[in-house]
Short mmCIF file of C-alpha atoms in Angstrom, two decimals:
data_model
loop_
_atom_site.label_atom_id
_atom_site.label_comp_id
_atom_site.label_asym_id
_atom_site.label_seq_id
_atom_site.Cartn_x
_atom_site.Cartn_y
_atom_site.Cartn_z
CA UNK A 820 144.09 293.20 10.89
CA UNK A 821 146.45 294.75 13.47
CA UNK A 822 148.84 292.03 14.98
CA UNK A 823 148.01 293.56 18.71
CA UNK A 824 143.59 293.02 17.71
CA UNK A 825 144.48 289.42 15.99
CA UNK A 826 147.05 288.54 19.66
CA UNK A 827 144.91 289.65 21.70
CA UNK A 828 141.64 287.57 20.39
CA UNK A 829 143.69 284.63 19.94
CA UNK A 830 144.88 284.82 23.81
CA UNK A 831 141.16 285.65 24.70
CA UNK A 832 139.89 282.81 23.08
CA UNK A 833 142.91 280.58 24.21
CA UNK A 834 142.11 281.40 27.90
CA UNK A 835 138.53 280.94 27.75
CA UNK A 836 139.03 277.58 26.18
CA UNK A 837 141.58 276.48 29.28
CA UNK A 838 138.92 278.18 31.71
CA UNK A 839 135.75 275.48 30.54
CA UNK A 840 138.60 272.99 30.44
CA UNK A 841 139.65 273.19 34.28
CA UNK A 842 136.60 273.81 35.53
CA UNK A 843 135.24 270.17 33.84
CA UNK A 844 138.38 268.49 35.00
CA UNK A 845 137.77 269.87 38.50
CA UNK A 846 134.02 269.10 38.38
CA UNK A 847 134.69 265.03 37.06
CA UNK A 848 137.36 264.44 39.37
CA UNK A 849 135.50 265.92 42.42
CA UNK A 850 132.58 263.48 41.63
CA UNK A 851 134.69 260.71 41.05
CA UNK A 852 136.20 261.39 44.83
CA UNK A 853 132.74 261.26 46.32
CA UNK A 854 132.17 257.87 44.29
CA UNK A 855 135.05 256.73 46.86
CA UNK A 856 137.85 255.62 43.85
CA UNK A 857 140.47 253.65 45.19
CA UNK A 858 143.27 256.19 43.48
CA UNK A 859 143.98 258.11 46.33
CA UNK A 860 143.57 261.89 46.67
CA UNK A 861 147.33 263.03 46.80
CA UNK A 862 147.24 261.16 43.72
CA UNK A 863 144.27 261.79 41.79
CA UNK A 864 145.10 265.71 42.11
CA UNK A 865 148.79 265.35 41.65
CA UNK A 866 147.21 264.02 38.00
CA UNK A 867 145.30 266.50 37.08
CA UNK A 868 147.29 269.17 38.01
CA UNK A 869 150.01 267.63 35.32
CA UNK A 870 146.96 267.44 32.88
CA UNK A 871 146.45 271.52 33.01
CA UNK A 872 150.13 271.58 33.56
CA UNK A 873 150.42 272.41 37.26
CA UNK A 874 153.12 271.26 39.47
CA UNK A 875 153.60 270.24 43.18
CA UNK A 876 150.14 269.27 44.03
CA UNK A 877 150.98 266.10 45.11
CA UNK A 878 152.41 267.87 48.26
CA UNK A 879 148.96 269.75 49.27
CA UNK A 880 146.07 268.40 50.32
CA UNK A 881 142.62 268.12 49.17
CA UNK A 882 141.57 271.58 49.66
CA UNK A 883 144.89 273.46 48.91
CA UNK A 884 144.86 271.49 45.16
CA UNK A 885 141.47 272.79 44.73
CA UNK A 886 142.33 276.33 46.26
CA UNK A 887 145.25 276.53 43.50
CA UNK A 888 143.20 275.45 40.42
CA UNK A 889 140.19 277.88 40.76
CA UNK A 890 141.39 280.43 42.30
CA UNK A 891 145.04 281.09 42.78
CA UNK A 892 146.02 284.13 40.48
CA UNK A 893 149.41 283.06 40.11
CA UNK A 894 148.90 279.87 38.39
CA UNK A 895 148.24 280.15 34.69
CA UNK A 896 145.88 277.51 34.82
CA UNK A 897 143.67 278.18 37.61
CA UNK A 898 140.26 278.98 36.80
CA UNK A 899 139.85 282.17 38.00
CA UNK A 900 143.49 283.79 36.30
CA UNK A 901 142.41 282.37 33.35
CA UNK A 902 138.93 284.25 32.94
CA UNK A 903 141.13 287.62 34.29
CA UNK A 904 143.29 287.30 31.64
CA UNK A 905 140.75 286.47 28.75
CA UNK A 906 138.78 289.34 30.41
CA UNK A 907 142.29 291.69 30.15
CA UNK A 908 142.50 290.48 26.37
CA UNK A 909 139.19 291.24 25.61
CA UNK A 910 139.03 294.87 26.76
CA UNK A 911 142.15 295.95 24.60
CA UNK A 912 139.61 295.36 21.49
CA UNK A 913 136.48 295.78 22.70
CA UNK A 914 135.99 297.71 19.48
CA UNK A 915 136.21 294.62 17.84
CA UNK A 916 134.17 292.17 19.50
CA UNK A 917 130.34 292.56 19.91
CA UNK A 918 128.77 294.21 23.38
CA UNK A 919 127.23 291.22 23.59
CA UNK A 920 130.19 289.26 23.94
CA UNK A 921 131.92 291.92 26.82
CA UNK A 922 128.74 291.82 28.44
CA UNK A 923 128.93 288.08 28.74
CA UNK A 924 132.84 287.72 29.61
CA UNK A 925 132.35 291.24 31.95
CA UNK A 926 129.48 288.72 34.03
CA UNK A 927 131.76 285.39 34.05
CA UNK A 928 134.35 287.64 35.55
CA UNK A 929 132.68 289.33 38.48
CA UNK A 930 131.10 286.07 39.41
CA UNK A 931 134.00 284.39 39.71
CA UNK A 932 135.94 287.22 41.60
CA UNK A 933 133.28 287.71 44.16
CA UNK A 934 133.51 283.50 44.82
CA UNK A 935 135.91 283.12 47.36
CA UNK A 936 137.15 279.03 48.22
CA UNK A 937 135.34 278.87 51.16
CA UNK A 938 132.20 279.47 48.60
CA UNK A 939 133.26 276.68 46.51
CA UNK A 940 134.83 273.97 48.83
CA UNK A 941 132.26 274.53 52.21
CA UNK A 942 128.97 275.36 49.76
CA UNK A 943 128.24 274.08 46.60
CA UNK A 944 131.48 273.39 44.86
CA UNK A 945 129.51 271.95 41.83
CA UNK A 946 127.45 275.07 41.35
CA UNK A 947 130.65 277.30 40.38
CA UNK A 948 132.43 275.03 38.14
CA UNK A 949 128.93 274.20 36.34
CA UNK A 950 128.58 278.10 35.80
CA UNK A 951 132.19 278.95 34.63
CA UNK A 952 131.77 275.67 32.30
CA UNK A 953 128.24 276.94 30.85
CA UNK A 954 129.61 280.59 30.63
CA UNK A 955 132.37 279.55 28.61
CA UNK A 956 129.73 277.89 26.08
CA UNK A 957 127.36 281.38 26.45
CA UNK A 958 130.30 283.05 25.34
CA UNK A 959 131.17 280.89 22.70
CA UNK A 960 127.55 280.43 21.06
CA UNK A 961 127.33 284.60 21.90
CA UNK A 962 130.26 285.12 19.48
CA UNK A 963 128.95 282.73 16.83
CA UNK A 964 126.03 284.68 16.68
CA UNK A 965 126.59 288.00 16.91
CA UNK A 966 130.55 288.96 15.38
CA UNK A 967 131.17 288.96 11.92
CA UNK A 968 132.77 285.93 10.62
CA UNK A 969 135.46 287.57 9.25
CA UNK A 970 139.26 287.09 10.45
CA UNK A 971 138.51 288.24 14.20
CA UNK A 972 136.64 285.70 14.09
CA UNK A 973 138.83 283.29 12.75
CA UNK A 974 141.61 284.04 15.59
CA UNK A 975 138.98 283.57 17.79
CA UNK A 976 139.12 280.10 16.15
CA UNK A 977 142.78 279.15 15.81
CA UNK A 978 143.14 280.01 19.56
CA UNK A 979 140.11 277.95 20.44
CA UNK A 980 141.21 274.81 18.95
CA UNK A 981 144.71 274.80 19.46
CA UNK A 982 144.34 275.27 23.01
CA UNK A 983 141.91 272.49 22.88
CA UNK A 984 144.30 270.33 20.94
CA UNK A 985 147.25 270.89 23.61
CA UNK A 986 144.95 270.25 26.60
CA UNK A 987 143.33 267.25 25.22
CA UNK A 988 146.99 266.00 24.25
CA UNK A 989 148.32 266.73 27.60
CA UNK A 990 144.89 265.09 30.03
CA UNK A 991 145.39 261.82 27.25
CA UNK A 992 149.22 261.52 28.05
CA UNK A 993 148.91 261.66 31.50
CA UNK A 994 146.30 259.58 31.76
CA UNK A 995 147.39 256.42 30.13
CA UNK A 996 150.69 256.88 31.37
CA UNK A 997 148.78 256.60 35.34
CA UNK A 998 146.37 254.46 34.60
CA UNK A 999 146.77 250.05 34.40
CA UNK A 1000 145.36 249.57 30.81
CA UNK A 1001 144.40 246.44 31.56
CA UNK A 1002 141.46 245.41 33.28
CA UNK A 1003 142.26 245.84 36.54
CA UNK A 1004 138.27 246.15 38.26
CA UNK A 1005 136.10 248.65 39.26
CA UNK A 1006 138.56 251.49 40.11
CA UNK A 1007 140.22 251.30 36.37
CA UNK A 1008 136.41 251.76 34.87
CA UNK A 1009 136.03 254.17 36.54
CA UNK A 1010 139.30 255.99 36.27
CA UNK A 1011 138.76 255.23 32.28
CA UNK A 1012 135.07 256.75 32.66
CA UNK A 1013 136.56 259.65 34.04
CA UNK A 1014 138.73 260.28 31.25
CA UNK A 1015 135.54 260.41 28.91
CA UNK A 1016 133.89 262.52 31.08
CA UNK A 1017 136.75 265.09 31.26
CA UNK A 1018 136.39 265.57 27.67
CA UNK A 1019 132.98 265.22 27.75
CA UNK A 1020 132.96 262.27 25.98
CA UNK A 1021 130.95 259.36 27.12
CA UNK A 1022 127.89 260.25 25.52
CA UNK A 1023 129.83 260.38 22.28
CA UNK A 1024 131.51 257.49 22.88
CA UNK A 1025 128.70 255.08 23.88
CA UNK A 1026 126.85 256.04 20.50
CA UNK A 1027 129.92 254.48 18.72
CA UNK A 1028 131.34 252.35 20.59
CA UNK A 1029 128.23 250.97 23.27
CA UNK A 1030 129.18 251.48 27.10
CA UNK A 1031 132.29 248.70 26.53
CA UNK A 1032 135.55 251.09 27.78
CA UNK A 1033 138.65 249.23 26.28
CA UNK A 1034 141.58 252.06 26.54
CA UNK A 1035 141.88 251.50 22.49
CA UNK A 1036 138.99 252.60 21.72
CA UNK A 1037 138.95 255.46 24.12
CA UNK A 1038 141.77 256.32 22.55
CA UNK A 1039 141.07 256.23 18.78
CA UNK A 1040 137.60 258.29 19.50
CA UNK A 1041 139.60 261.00 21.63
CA UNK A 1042 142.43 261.32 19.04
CA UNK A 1043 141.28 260.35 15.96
CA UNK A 1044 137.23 261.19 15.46
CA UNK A 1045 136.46 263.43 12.94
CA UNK A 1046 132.94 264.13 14.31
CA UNK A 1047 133.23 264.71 18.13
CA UNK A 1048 134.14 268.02 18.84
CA UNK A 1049 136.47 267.15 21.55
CA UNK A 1050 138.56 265.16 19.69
CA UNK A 1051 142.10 266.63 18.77
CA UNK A 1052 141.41 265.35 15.00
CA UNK A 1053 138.57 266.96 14.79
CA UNK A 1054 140.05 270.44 16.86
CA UNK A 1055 142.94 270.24 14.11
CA UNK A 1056 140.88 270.01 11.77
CA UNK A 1057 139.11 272.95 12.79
CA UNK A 1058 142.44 274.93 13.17
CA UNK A 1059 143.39 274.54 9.70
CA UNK A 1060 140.55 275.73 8.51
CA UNK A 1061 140.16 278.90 10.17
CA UNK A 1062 144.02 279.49 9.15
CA UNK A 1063 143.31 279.15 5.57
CA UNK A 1064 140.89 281.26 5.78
CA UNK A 1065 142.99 283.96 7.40
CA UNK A 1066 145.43 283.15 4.46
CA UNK A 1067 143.23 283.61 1.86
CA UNK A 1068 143.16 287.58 2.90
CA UNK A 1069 146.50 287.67 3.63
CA UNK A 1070 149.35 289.43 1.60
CA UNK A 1071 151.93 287.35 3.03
CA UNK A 1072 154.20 284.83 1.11
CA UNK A 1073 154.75 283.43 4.92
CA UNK A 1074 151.54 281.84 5.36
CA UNK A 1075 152.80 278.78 3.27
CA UNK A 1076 154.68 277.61 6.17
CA UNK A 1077 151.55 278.08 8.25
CA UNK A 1078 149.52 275.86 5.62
CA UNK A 1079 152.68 273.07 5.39
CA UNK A 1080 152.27 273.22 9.58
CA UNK A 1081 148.85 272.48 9.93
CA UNK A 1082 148.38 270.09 7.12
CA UNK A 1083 150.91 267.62 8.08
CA UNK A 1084 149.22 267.50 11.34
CA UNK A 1085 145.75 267.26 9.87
CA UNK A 1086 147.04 264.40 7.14
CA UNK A 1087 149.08 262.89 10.56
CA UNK A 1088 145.89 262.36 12.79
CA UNK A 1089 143.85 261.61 9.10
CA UNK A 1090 145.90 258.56 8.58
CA UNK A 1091 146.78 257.39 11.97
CA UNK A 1092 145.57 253.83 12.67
CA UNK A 1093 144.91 253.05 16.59
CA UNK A 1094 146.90 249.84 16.54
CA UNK A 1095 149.96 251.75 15.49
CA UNK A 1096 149.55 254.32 17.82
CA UNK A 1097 148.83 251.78 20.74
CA UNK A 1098 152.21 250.07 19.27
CA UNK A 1099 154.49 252.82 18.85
CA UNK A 1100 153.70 254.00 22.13
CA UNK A 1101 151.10 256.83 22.83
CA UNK A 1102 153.35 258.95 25.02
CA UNK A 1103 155.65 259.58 21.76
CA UNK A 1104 152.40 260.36 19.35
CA UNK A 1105 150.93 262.67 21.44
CA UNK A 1106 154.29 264.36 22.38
CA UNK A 1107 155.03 265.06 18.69
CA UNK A 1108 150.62 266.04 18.74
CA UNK A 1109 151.71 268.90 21.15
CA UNK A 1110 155.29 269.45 19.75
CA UNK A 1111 153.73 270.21 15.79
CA UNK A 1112 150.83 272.39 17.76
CA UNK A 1113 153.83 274.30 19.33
CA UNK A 1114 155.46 275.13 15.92
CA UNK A 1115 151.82 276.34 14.89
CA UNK A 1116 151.59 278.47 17.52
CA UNK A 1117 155.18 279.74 17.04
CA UNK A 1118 154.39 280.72 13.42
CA UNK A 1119 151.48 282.19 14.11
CA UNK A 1120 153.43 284.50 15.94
CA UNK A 1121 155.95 284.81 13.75
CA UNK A 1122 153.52 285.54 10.55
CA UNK A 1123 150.84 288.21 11.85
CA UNK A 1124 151.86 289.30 15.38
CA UNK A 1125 155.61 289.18 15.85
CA UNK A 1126 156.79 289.64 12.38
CA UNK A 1127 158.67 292.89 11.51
CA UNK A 1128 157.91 296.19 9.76
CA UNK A 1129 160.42 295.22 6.76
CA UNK A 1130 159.16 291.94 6.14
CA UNK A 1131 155.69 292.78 6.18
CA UNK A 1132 156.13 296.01 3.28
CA UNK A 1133 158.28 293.23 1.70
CA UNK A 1134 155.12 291.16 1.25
#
């Protein structure tokens, strides 16, 4: 595969991912204001903005911090630059992905371009995030169906779940660094609720775990389950698959290091135990989470988009 198809599905994929992502974060923590939370609002958006990695909300209010995560085209982050650039990626190999699929991302795009804040904050603010969130999953379930599983595909995957490994790693971090672990009443449930519902989690959670929130607990199903979707175990899991599989029809002696990568992060979160985590500090596991997804990324780079004409004849 050409490095600029296999970059530019990755980046699609990535964006798309961190699109569904801010929009749910938006959505819970909006409902979580109307439930009248004692955290108050400089603070509760100062948080998430560090959770999708946005600085200096803390100084805006309400509807600026809102304004700048949907639908301010300079932030990375914001909804609305994030479905541009997936859109951007997309169109450079629109040979390769189905019509089905453009179709799809081509709708999610004008929607949220004709949307203005006014639309979102004054109307129904709900309504938008709801649709970017279920377009996201269209377009995901679209490209399931309809593109050859082949290694398209599988970029489509690596970008998917390491961009779902970061952000979980990052909202996680943040969070129990904010929030009193201990029982501290009704405003910690709920802050702790929150957290499941930002990774849409609390179903999941209750079917293992019963409606009891202990931060433990909501931490070993968030890190280390290998069954809930939205867990980084089981999105590193995922990873490694889909870049073994891209090995397998690879030429290049390089993909090693890519194997070595991902498997002592998969054998990492496999053998973790929650009390040593919870011990050892969970700042310092889930900074070396995002630091070993980081060297990933890099070689993925380096491998089968960056690498350089010699090298690759070499192989």
């Amino acid at each position: 595969m050409l490095s600029r198809v296999a970059d530019s599905l990755y980046w699609m994929s990535r964006y798309l991912e961190r699109a569904e992502h801010t929009s749910r974060l938006l959505e819970v923590n909006i409902n979580l204001m109307l439930e009248h939370s004692g955290v108050a609002q400089e603070v509760r958006w100062s948080r998430v903005g560090s959770s999708l990695g946005m600085t200096g909300l803390a100084e805006l209010d309400t509807h600026e911090s809102v304004q700048t995560m949907t639908s301010d085209l300079n932030e990375r982050s914001s909804i609305v630059s994030c479905i541009v650039s997936a859109r951007d990626n997309a169109r450079q190999v629109r040979e390769q992905i189905s019509s089905e699929m453009w179709e799809q991302l081509n709708r999610l795009y004008h929607h949220v371009r004709r949307v203005g804040i006014e639309d979102i904050w004054d109307a129904e603010p709900m309504e938008l995030l709801r649709q970017v969130r279920d377009g996201a999953h269209l377009f995901q379930g679209i490209t399931d169906s309809t593109m050859n599983h082949g290694d398209g595909w599988q970029f489509i995957q690596v970008g998917r779940y390491i961009e779902r490994a970061l952000s979980l790693a990052t909202l996680l971090d943040v969070h129990f660094a904010q929030v009193p672990s201990e029982e501290d009443g009704e405003d910690t449930h709920i802050e702790w609720l929150g957290l499941l519902k930002s990774a849409t989690a609390f179903e999941g959670y209750c079917k293992v775990y019963t409606a009891d929130l202990t931060p433990d607990r909501i931490a070993e199903f968030l890190m280390l389950s290998e069954e809930f979707p939205h867990s980084i175990r089981f999105a590193v899991d995922q990873l490694r698959t889909a870049l073994n599989s891209i090995a397998e029809a690879s030429t290049s002696r390089k993909t090693d290091r890519l194997a070595r990568l991902s498997g002592r992060l998969v054998a990492a979160l496999s053998y973790s135990q929650i009390e040593e985590i919870m011990s050892g500090g969970v700042h310092t596991y889930l900074e070396s989470v995002r630091r070993q997804c980081a060297q990933i990324h890099t070689a993925v780079n380096q491998v089968y988009i960056t690498y350089a004409v010699e090298s690759a004849l070499e192989a």
